[in-house]
């Protein structure tokens, strides 16, 4: 489809335009840029941090400045990221240094991020360990990991990798140690809307219509006691990394205790899974059957998982922070709105909203009824659409 074709073109340009030896990365929308020596970073945007000053004054690098071999700039949609290589006794050690982008503190709590990543790295080992973290500034240093994203240059994901991503999310959601914060992503969308208006921005009628649709979903779900599990909240396939011995999840800025159905819906939409891939994902995550409440929440969240990226992009643009070309970012914004409308028009979404409305006041037993994978397949028909 058109969306996937353009997406593939974008990520070929911004993700694969570098040596496969450096395909491991930490931040979405990134490519490995030219190599610079410390003190020779030129032609930088106006909001580019003084990386020389930061590195020279960072306690982590204090005793190893003379060992810095080079710095490589990593592109990113919201942060300034660098690959810092040190050489000592003919041994090369690589680190990723993240410097948060402009105004990120308005929508990201770094204390929560630090706590959550420490919990995951120590209990599950599926995220890089923080070697240095400043909660006030958001600056962090992590080891650089060798590996590959679970998708190829055409944005295709193998069935085996779908299973591995499902298992990774399931392990995360079953983590016994809770995160520091609870997140309702439908309310996060409202928060982004407020930031936009505080920036004296305006939203089109298209945005307003979609916001009304998502407010309906928030109102419906507010009547339920939703499960809350440690969640990533941005598990697009480019935030997964396949290393030599495990699947890792990267970029935990938006993590928190969330309805776990958000994560699996987000992975589905941002991977553009078809009906067979959706069934495989749910089968691997839930097992041979899934309860109706989870199945319909999974489908009801899909428009919101697309919309949240579009309104986030609008917020970034109004805040004058877009480290990729503006026209590229605006194209992604519009495509996200297109996909939001596509999911809303899907009969399975409408059926999900109907089910959730009708079961607000029913007993728990009625919504915990399970359907088998075979029964699920009947719901995913060509007439309903593939997403």
Coordinates of N, CA, C and O in Angstrom, one line a residue, residues 225-383:
X225 N -12.3 -1.0 35.0 CA -11.0 -1.0 35.7 C -10.1 -1.8 34.8 O -10.1 -3.0 34.7
X226 N -9.2 -1.1 34.2 CA -8.3 -1.7 33.2 C -7.1 -2.2 33.9 O -6.6 -1.6 34.8
X227 N -6.5 -3.3 33.3 CA -5.3 -3.8 33.9 C -4.1 -2.9 33.6 O -4.1 -2.2 32.5
X228 N -3.2 -2.7 34.5 CA -2.0 -1.9 34.3 C -0.8 -2.8 34.5 O -0.6 -3.4 35.5
X229 N 0.0 -2.7 33.4 CA 1.3 -3.5 33.4 C 2.4 -2.7 33.0 O 2.2 -1.7 32.3
X230 N 3.7 -3.0 33.5 CA 4.8 -2.2 32.9 C 4.8 -2.3 31.4 O 4.8 -3.4 30.8
X231 N 4.8 -1.2 30.8 CA 4.7 -1.1 29.3 C 5.7 -0.2 28.7 O 6.1 0.8 29.3
X232 N 6.0 -0.4 27.4 CA 6.9 0.5 26.7 C 6.2 1.7 26.2 O 6.8 2.8 26.2
X233 N 5.0 1.5 25.6 CA 4.2 2.6 25.0 C 4.6 3.1 23.7 O 3.9 3.9 23.1
X234 N 5.8 2.7 23.2 CA 6.2 3.1 21.8 C 6.9 2.0 21.2 O 8.0 2.1 20.6
X235 N 6.3 0.7 21.2 CA 7.0 -0.4 20.7 C 6.9 -0.6 19.2 O 6.5 -1.6 18.6
X236 N 7.3 0.5 18.4 CA 7.3 0.3 17.0 C 8.5 -0.6 16.6 O 9.4 -0.7 17.4
X237 N 8.5 -1.3 15.5 CA 9.5 -2.3 15.3 C 10.9 -1.8 15.3 O 11.9 -2.5 15.5
X238 N 11.1 -0.5 15.0 CA 12.5 0.1 15.0 C 13.0 0.3 16.4 O 14.1 0.7 16.6
X239 N 12.2 0.1 17.4 CA 12.6 0.2 18.8 C 13.0 -1.2 19.4 O 13.3 -1.3 20.5
X240 N 12.9 -2.2 18.5 CA 13.4 -3.5 18.9 C 14.8 -3.7 18.2 O 15.0 -3.2 17.1
X241 N 15.6 -4.5 18.9 CA 16.9 -4.8 18.4 C 17.3 -6.2 18.6 O 17.1 -6.7 19.8
X242 N 17.6 -6.9 17.6 CA 18.0 -8.3 17.7 C 19.5 -8.4 17.8 O 20.2 -8.1 16.9
X243 N 20.0 -8.7 19.0 CA 21.4 -8.9 19.3 C 21.7 -10.4 19.1 O 20.9 -11.2 18.7
X244 N 23.0 -10.7 19.3 CA 23.4 -12.1 19.1 C 22.7 -13.1 20.0 O 22.6 -14.3 19.7
X245 N 22.2 -12.6 21.2 CA 21.7 -13.6 22.1 C 20.3 -13.3 22.6 O 19.7 -14.1 23.4
X246 N 19.7 -12.1 22.3 CA 18.4 -11.8 22.7 C 17.7 -10.7 21.9 O 18.4 -10.0 21.2
X247 N 16.4 -10.5 22.1 CA 15.7 -9.3 21.6 C 15.7 -8.3 22.6 O 15.4 -8.5 23.8
X248 N 16.0 -7.0 22.3 CA 16.1 -5.9 23.2 C 15.0 -4.9 22.7 O 14.6 -4.8 21.6
X249 N 14.6 -4.1 23.7 CA 13.7 -3.0 23.4 C 14.4 -1.7 23.8 O 15.0 -1.6 24.9
X250 N 14.4 -0.7 22.9 CA 15.1 0.5 23.1 C 14.2 1.7 23.3 O 13.0 1.6 23.0
X251 N 14.7 2.8 23.7 CA 14.0 4.1 23.8 C 12.8 4.0 24.7 O 11.6 3.9 24.3
X252 N 13.0 4.1 26.0 CA 12.0 3.9 27.1 C 11.4 5.3 27.6 O 10.9 5.3 28.7
X253 N 11.5 6.3 26.9 CA 11.1 7.6 27.4 C 9.6 7.7 27.8 O 9.3 8.4 28.7
X254 N 8.8 6.9 27.1 CA 7.4 7.0 27.3 C 6.8 5.8 28.1 O 5.6 5.6 28.2
X255 N 7.7 5.1 28.8 CA 7.3 3.9 29.5 C 6.5 4.2 30.7 O 6.6 5.3 31.3
X256 N 5.7 3.3 31.2 CA 4.9 3.4 32.4 C 3.9 2.2 32.5 O 3.9 1.4 31.6
X257 N 3.2 2.2 33.6 CA 2.2 1.1 33.8 C 1.0 1.5 33.0 O 0.4 2.5 33.2
X258 N 0.7 0.7 32.0 CA -0.4 1.0 31.0 C -1.2 -0.3 30.7 O -0.7 -1.4 31.0
X259 N -2.3 -0.1 30.2 CA -3.1 -1.2 29.7 C -2.2 -2.0 28.6 O -1.9 -1.4 27.6
X260 N -1.9 -3.2 28.9 CA -1.0 -3.9 28.0 C -1.5 -4.0 26.5 O -0.7 -4.2 25.6
X261 N -2.8 -3.9 26.4 CA -3.3 -4.0 25.0 C -2.9 -2.8 24.1 O -2.9 -2.9 22.9
X262 N -2.5 -1.7 24.8 CA -1.9 -0.6 24.0 C -0.7 -1.0 23.3 O -0.5 -0.8 22.1
X263 N 0.3 -1.7 24.0 CA 1.5 -2.0 23.4 C 1.4 -3.0 22.2 O 2.0 -2.8 21.1
X264 N 0.5 -4.0 22.3 CA 0.4 -4.9 21.2 C -0.4 -4.3 20.1 O -0.1 -4.6 18.9
X265 N -1.3 -3.4 20.3 CA -2.0 -2.7 19.3 C -1.0 -1.8 18.5 O -1.0 -1.7 17.3
X266 N -0.2 -1.1 19.3 CA 0.8 -0.2 18.7 C 1.8 -0.9 17.8 O 2.1 -0.5 16.7
X267 N 2.3 -2.1 18.3 CA 3.2 -2.9 17.5 C 2.5 -3.3 16.2 O 3.1 -3.2 15.1
X268 N 1.2 -3.7 16.3 CA 0.5 -4.1 15.1 C 0.3 -3.0 14.1 O 0.6 -3.2 12.9
X269 N -0.1 -1.8 14.5 CA -0.4 -0.8 13.6 C 0.9 -0.2 13.0 O 1.0 0.0 11.8
X270 N 2.0 0.0 13.8 CA 3.2 0.6 13.3 C 4.1 -0.4 12.5 O 5.1 0.0 11.9
X271 N 3.7 -1.7 12.6 CA 4.3 -2.7 11.7 C 3.4 -3.0 10.5 O 3.9 -3.7 9.6
X272 N 2.2 -2.4 10.5 CA 1.3 -2.6 9.4 C 1.0 -4.1 9.2 O 1.0 -4.6 8.1
X273 N 0.7 -4.8 10.3 CA 0.4 -6.2 10.2 C -0.9 -6.5 9.4 O -1.9 -5.7 9.6
X274 N -1.0 -7.5 8.6 CA -2.2 -7.9 8.0 C -3.0 -8.9 8.9 O -2.5 -9.1 10.1
X275 N -4.1 -9.4 8.5 CA -4.9 -10.2 9.4 C -4.2 -11.4 9.9 O -4.3 -11.8 11.1
X276 N -3.4 -12.0 9.0 CA -2.7 -13.3 9.4 C -1.6 -12.9 10.4 O -1.3 -13.7 11.4
X277 N -0.9 -11.8 10.2 CA 0.1 -11.4 11.2 C -0.5 -11.0 12.5 O 0.1 -11.2 13.6
X278 N -1.7 -10.4 12.5 CA -2.4 -10.0 13.7 C -2.7 -11.3 14.5 O -2.6 -11.3 15.7
X279 N -3.2 -12.3 13.8 CA -3.6 -13.5 14.5 C -2.3 -14.2 15.1 O -2.4 -14.7 16.2
X280 N -1.2 -14.2 14.3 CA 0.0 -14.7 14.8 C 0.5 -14.0 16.1 O 0.9 -14.6 17.1
X281 N 0.4 -12.7 16.0 CA 0.8 -11.8 17.2 C 0.0 -12.2 18.4 O 0.5 -12.4 19.5
X282 N -1.3 -12.2 18.3 CA -2.2 -12.5 19.4 C -2.1 -13.9 19.9 O -2.1 -14.2 21.1
X283 N -1.9 -14.8 19.0 CA -1.7 -16.2 19.3 C -0.4 -16.4 20.2 O -0.4 -17.1 21.2
X284 N 0.7 -15.8 19.7 CA 1.9 -15.9 20.5 C 1.9 -15.2 21.8 O 2.5 -15.6 22.8
X285 N 1.1 -14.1 21.9 CA 1.1 -13.3 23.1 C 0.1 -13.9 24.1 O 0.4 -14.0 25.3
X286 N -1.1 -14.3 23.7 CA -2.1 -14.8 24.6 C -2.2 -16.3 24.7 O -2.7 -16.8 25.7
X287 N -1.7 -17.0 23.7 CA -1.8 -18.4 23.7 C -3.0 -18.8 22.7 O -3.3 -18.1 21.8
X288 N -3.6 -20.0 22.9 CA -4.5 -20.5 21.9 C -5.9 -19.8 22.0 O -6.7 -20.0 21.1
X289 N -6.1 -19.0 23.0 CA -7.4 -18.3 23.1 C -7.1 -16.9 23.7 O -6.2 -16.7 24.5
X290 N -8.0 -16.0 23.4 CA -7.9 -14.6 24.0 C -9.3 -14.2 24.5 O -10.3 -14.5 23.9
X291 N -9.4 -13.5 25.7 CA -10.7 -13.1 26.2 C -11.2 -11.9 25.3 O -10.4 -11.1 24.8
X292 N -12.5 -11.9 25.2 CA -13.1 -10.9 24.4 C -12.8 -9.4 24.8 O -12.6 -8.6 23.9
X293 N -12.7 -9.2 26.1 CA -12.3 -7.8 26.5 C -11.0 -7.4 26.0 O -10.8 -6.3 25.5
X294 N -10.0 -8.3 26.0 CA -8.7 -7.9 25.5 C -8.7 -7.8 24.0 O -8.1 -6.9 23.4
X295 N -9.4 -8.7 23.3 CA -9.4 -8.7 21.9 C -10.0 -7.4 21.4 O -9.5 -6.8 20.4
X296 N -11.1 -7.0 22.0 CA -11.8 -5.7 21.5 C -11.0 -4.5 21.9 O -11.0 -3.5 21.2
X297 N -10.4 -4.5 23.1 CA -9.5 -3.3 23.4 C -8.3 -3.2 22.4 O -8.0 -2.1 22.0
X298 N -7.8 -4.4 22.1 CA -6.7 -4.4 21.1 C -7.1 -3.7 19.8 O -6.4 -2.8 19.3
X299 N -8.3 -4.0 19.3 CA -8.7 -3.4 18.1 C -9.2 -2.0 18.3 O -9.1 -1.1 17.4
X300 N -9.8 -1.6 19.5 CA -10.3 -0.3 19.7 C -9.1 0.7 19.8 O -9.3 1.9 19.5
X301 N -8.0 0.3 20.3 CA -6.8 1.2 20.5 C -6.2 1.6 19.2 O -5.4 2.6 19.1
X302 N -6.4 0.8 18.1 CA -5.6 1.0 16.9 C -5.6 2.4 16.3 O -4.5 3.0 16.0
X303 N -6.8 3.1 16.2 CA -6.7 4.4 15.7 C -5.9 5.4 16.6 O -5.1 6.2 16.0
X304 N -6.0 5.2 17.9 CA -5.2 6.1 18.8 C -3.7 5.9 18.7 O -3.0 6.8 18.8
X305 N -3.3 4.6 18.4 CA -1.9 4.4 18.3 C -1.3 5.0 17.0 O -0.1 5.3 17.0
X306 N -2.1 5.3 16.0 CA -1.6 6.1 14.9 C -1.7 7.6 15.1 O -0.8 8.3 14.8
X307 N -2.8 8.0 15.7 CA -3.1 9.4 15.9 C -2.1 10.0 16.9 O -1.7 11.2 16.7
X308 N -1.6 9.3 17.9 CA -0.7 9.9 18.9 C 0.6 10.3 18.2 O 1.2 11.3 18.7
X309 N 1.0 9.6 17.2 CA 2.3 10.0 16.5 C 2.0 11.3 15.7 O 2.9 12.2 15.7
X310 N 0.9 11.4 15.0 CA 0.6 12.6 14.2 C 0.5 13.8 15.1 O 1.1 14.9 14.8
X311 N -0.2 13.7 16.2 CA -0.3 14.9 17.1 C 1.0 15.2 17.8 O 1.3 16.4 18.1
X312 N 1.8 14.2 18.0 CA 3.2 14.4 18.6 C 4.0 15.2 17.6 O 4.7 16.1 17.9
X313 N 3.9 14.8 16.3 CA 4.6 15.5 15.2 C 4.2 17.0 15.1 O 5.0 17.9 15.0
X314 N 2.9 17.2 15.2 CA 2.4 18.6 15.2 C 2.9 19.4 16.3 O 3.3 20.6 16.1
X315 N 3.0 18.8 17.5 CA 3.6 19.5 18.7 C 5.1 19.8 18.4 O 5.5 20.9 18.8
X316 N 5.8 18.8 17.9 CA 7.2 19.1 17.6 C 7.4 20.2 16.6 O 8.3 21.0 16.7
X317 N 6.6 20.2 15.6 CA 6.7 21.3 14.5 C 6.4 22.6 15.1 O 7.2 23.6 14.9
X318 N 5.4 22.7 15.9 CA 5.0 24.0 16.5 C 6.1 24.5 17.5 O 6.3 25.7 17.8
X319 N 6.8 23.5 18.2 CA 7.9 23.8 19.1 C 9.2 24.1 18.4 O 10.2 24.3 19.0
X320 N 9.1 24.1 17.0 CA 10.3 24.3 16.2 C 11.5 23.4 16.5 O 12.6 23.7 16.5
X321 N 11.1 22.1 16.6 CA 12.1 21.0 16.8 C 11.8 19.9 15.9 O 10.9 19.1 16.2
X322 N 12.5 19.9 14.8 CA 12.3 18.8 13.8 C 13.6 18.5 13.1 O 14.0 19.1 12.1
X323 N 14.4 17.6 13.7 CA 15.8 17.3 13.1 C 15.8 16.5 11.8 O 16.8 16.3 11.3
X324 N 14.6 16.1 11.3 CA 14.5 15.6 9.9 C 13.9 16.7 9.1 O 13.2 17.6 9.7
X325 N 14.0 16.7 7.8 CA 13.4 17.8 7.0 C 11.9 18.0 7.3 O 11.2 17.0 7.4
X326 N 11.5 19.2 7.4 CA 10.1 19.5 7.7 C 9.1 18.9 6.8 O 8.1 18.3 7.3
X327 N 9.4 18.9 5.5 CA 8.4 18.3 4.6 C 8.2 16.8 4.8 O 7.2 16.2 4.6
X328 N 9.3 16.1 5.2 CA 9.2 14.7 5.5 C 8.4 14.5 6.7 O 7.5 13.6 6.8
X329 N 8.6 15.3 7.7 CA 7.8 15.2 9.0 C 6.3 15.4 8.7 O 5.5 14.7 9.3
X330 N 6.0 16.4 8.0 CA 4.6 16.7 7.6 C 4.0 15.6 6.8 O 2.8 15.3 7.0
X331 N 4.7 15.0 6.0 CA 4.2 13.8 5.2 C 3.8 12.7 6.2 O 2.8 12.1 6.0
X332 N 4.7 12.5 7.2 CA 4.4 11.4 8.2 C 3.1 11.8 9.0 O 2.3 11.0 9.4
X333 N 3.0 13.1 9.3 CA 1.8 13.5 10.1 C 0.6 13.2 9.3 O -0.4 12.7 9.9
X334 N 0.5 13.6 8.0 CA -0.7 13.3 7.2 C -1.0 11.9 7.1 O -2.1 11.4 7.2
X335 N 0.1 11.1 6.8 CA -0.1 9.6 6.7 C -0.6 9.0 8.0 O -1.5 8.1 7.9
X336 N -0.2 9.5 9.1 CA -0.7 9.0 10.4 C -2.2 9.3 10.5 O -3.0 8.5 11.0
X337 N -2.6 10.5 10.1 CA -4.1 10.8 10.1 C -4.9 10.0 9.1 O -6.0 9.5 9.5
X338 N -4.3 9.7 8.0 CA -4.9 8.8 7.0 C -5.1 7.4 7.6 O -6.2 6.8 7.5
X339 N -4.1 6.9 8.3 CA -4.2 5.6 8.9 C -5.2 5.6 10.1 O -5.9 4.6 10.3
X340 N -5.2 6.7 10.8 CA -6.2 6.8 11.9 C -7.6 6.6 11.4 O -8.5 5.9 11.9
X341 N -7.9 7.3 10.3 CA -9.3 7.3 9.7 C -9.5 5.9 9.1 O -10.7 5.4 9.2
X342 N -8.5 5.3 8.6 CA -8.6 3.9 8.0 C -9.0 2.9 9.1 O -9.9 2.1 8.9
X343 N -8.4 3.0 10.2 CA -8.8 2.1 11.3 C -10.2 2.4 11.9 O -10.9 1.4 12.2
X344 N -10.5 3.6 11.9 CA -11.9 4.0 12.4 C -13.0 3.5 11.5 O -14.0 3.0 12.0
X345 N -12.7 3.5 10.2 CA -13.7 3.0 9.2 C -13.8 1.5 9.2 O -14.7 0.9 8.5
X346 N -12.8 0.8 9.8 CA -12.8 -0.7 9.8 C -14.0 -1.2 10.6 O -14.1 -0.8 11.8
X347 N -14.8 -2.1 10.1 CA -15.9 -2.6 10.8 C -15.5 -3.3 12.1 O -16.3 -3.3 13.1
X348 N -14.3 -3.9 12.2 CA -13.9 -4.5 13.4 C -13.7 -3.5 14.5 O -13.9 -3.7 15.7
X349 N -13.3 -2.3 14.2 CA -13.2 -1.2 15.2 C -14.6 -0.8 15.7 O -14.8 -0.7 16.9
X350 N -15.5 -0.7 14.7 CA -16.9 -0.3 15.1 C -17.5 -1.4 16.0 O -18.2 -1.1 17.0
X351 N -17.2 -2.6 15.7 CA -17.7 -3.7 16.5 C -17.1 -3.7 17.9 O -17.7 -4.0 18.9
X352 N -15.8 -3.3 17.9 CA -15.1 -3.3 19.2 C -15.7 -2.2 20.1 O -15.9 -2.4 21.3
X353 N -16.0 -1.0 19.5 CA -16.6 0.1 20.3 C -18.0 -0.3 20.8 O -18.4 -0.1 21.9
X354 N -18.7 -1.0 19.9 CA -20.1 -1.5 20.3 C -20.0 -2.4 21.4 O -20.8 -2.3 22.4
X355 N -19.1 -3.4 21.4 CA -18.9 -4.4 22.4 C -18.6 -3.7 23.8 O -19.1 -4.0 24.8
X356 N -17.6 -2.8 23.7 CA -17.2 -2.1 25.0 C -18.3 -1.2 25.5 O -18.4 -1.2 26.8
X357 N -19.1 -0.6 24.7 CA -20.2 0.2 25.2 C -21.2 -0.7 25.9 O -21.7 -0.4 27.0
X358 N -21.6 -1.8 25.2 CA -22.7 -2.6 25.7 C -22.3 -3.4 27.0 O -23.2 -3.8 27.7
X359 N -21.0 -3.6 27.2 CA -20.6 -4.4 28.4 C -20.1 -3.6 29.6 O -19.6 -4.2 30.5
X360 N -20.4 -2.3 29.5 CA -19.9 -1.5 30.7 C -20.5 -1.9 32.0 O -19.8 -2.0 33.0
X361 N -21.8 -2.2 32.0 CA -22.4 -2.6 33.2 C -22.7 -4.1 33.4 O -23.4 -4.5 34.3
X362 N -22.1 -4.9 32.6 CA -22.3 -6.3 32.7 C -21.2 -6.9 33.7 O -20.2 -6.3 34.0
X363 N -21.5 -8.1 34.1 CA -20.6 -8.8 35.0 C -19.3 -9.1 34.3 O -19.2 -9.3 33.1
X364 N -18.2 -9.2 35.1 CA -16.9 -9.5 34.6 C -16.9 -10.8 33.8 O -16.2 -10.9 32.8
X365 N -17.7 -11.8 34.2 CA -17.6 -13.1 33.5 C -18.0 -13.0 32.1 O -17.5 -13.7 31.2
X366 N -18.9 -12.0 31.7 CA -19.4 -11.9 30.4 C -18.3 -11.4 29.4 O -18.2 -11.8 28.3
X367 N -17.4 -10.5 30.0 CA -16.4 -9.9 29.1 C -15.1 -10.7 29.1 O -14.2 -10.5 28.3
X368 N -15.0 -11.7 30.1 CA -13.9 -12.5 30.1 C -14.0 -13.8 29.3 O -13.1 -14.6 29.3
X369 N -15.2 -13.9 28.6 CA -15.4 -15.0 27.8 C -14.3 -15.1 26.7 O -13.9 -14.1 26.2
X370 N -13.8 -16.3 26.4 CA -12.6 -16.4 25.5 C -13.1 -16.9 24.2 O -14.0 -17.6 24.0
X371 N -12.3 -16.5 23.1 CA -12.5 -17.0 21.8 C -11.2 -17.7 21.4 O -10.1 -17.3 21.7
X372 N -11.4 -18.8 20.6 CA -10.2 -19.5 20.1 C -9.6 -18.8 18.9 O -10.2 -17.9 18.3
X373 N -8.4 -19.2 18.5 CA -7.7 -18.6 17.4 C -8.6 -18.9 16.1 O -8.7 -18.0 15.3
X374 N -9.2 -20.0 16.0 CA -10.1 -20.3 14.9 C -11.2 -19.3 14.8 O -11.6 -18.9 13.7
X375 N -11.8 -19.0 16.0 CA -12.9 -18.1 16.0 C -12.5 -16.7 15.7 O -13.2 -15.9 15.0
X376 N -11.3 -16.4 16.1 CA -10.7 -15.1 15.8 C -10.5 -14.9 14.3 O -10.7 -13.8 13.7
X377 N -10.1 -16.0 13.6 CA -9.8 -15.9 12.2 C -11.1 -15.5 11.4 O -11.0 -14.8 10.4
X378 N -12.3 -15.9 12.0 CA -13.5 -15.5 11.3 C -13.8 -14.1 11.4 O -14.5 -13.5 10.6
X379 N -13.3 -13.4 12.4 CA -13.5 -12.0 12.6 C -12.6 -11.2 11.7 O -12.9 -10.1 11.2
X380 N -11.4 -11.8 11.3 CA -10.5 -11.1 10.4 C -10.7 -11.6 9.0 O -10.1 -12.5 8.5
X381 N -11.7 -11.0 8.3 CA -12.0 -11.4 7.0 C -11.6 -10.2 6.0 O -11.5 -9.1 6.4
X382 N -11.4 -10.5 4.7 CA -11.1 -9.5 3.8 C -12.0 -8.3 3.8 O -11.7 -7.2 3.6
X383 N -13.3 -8.7 4.0 CA -14.4 -7.6 4.0 C -14.1 -6.6 5.1 O -14.5 -5.4 5.0

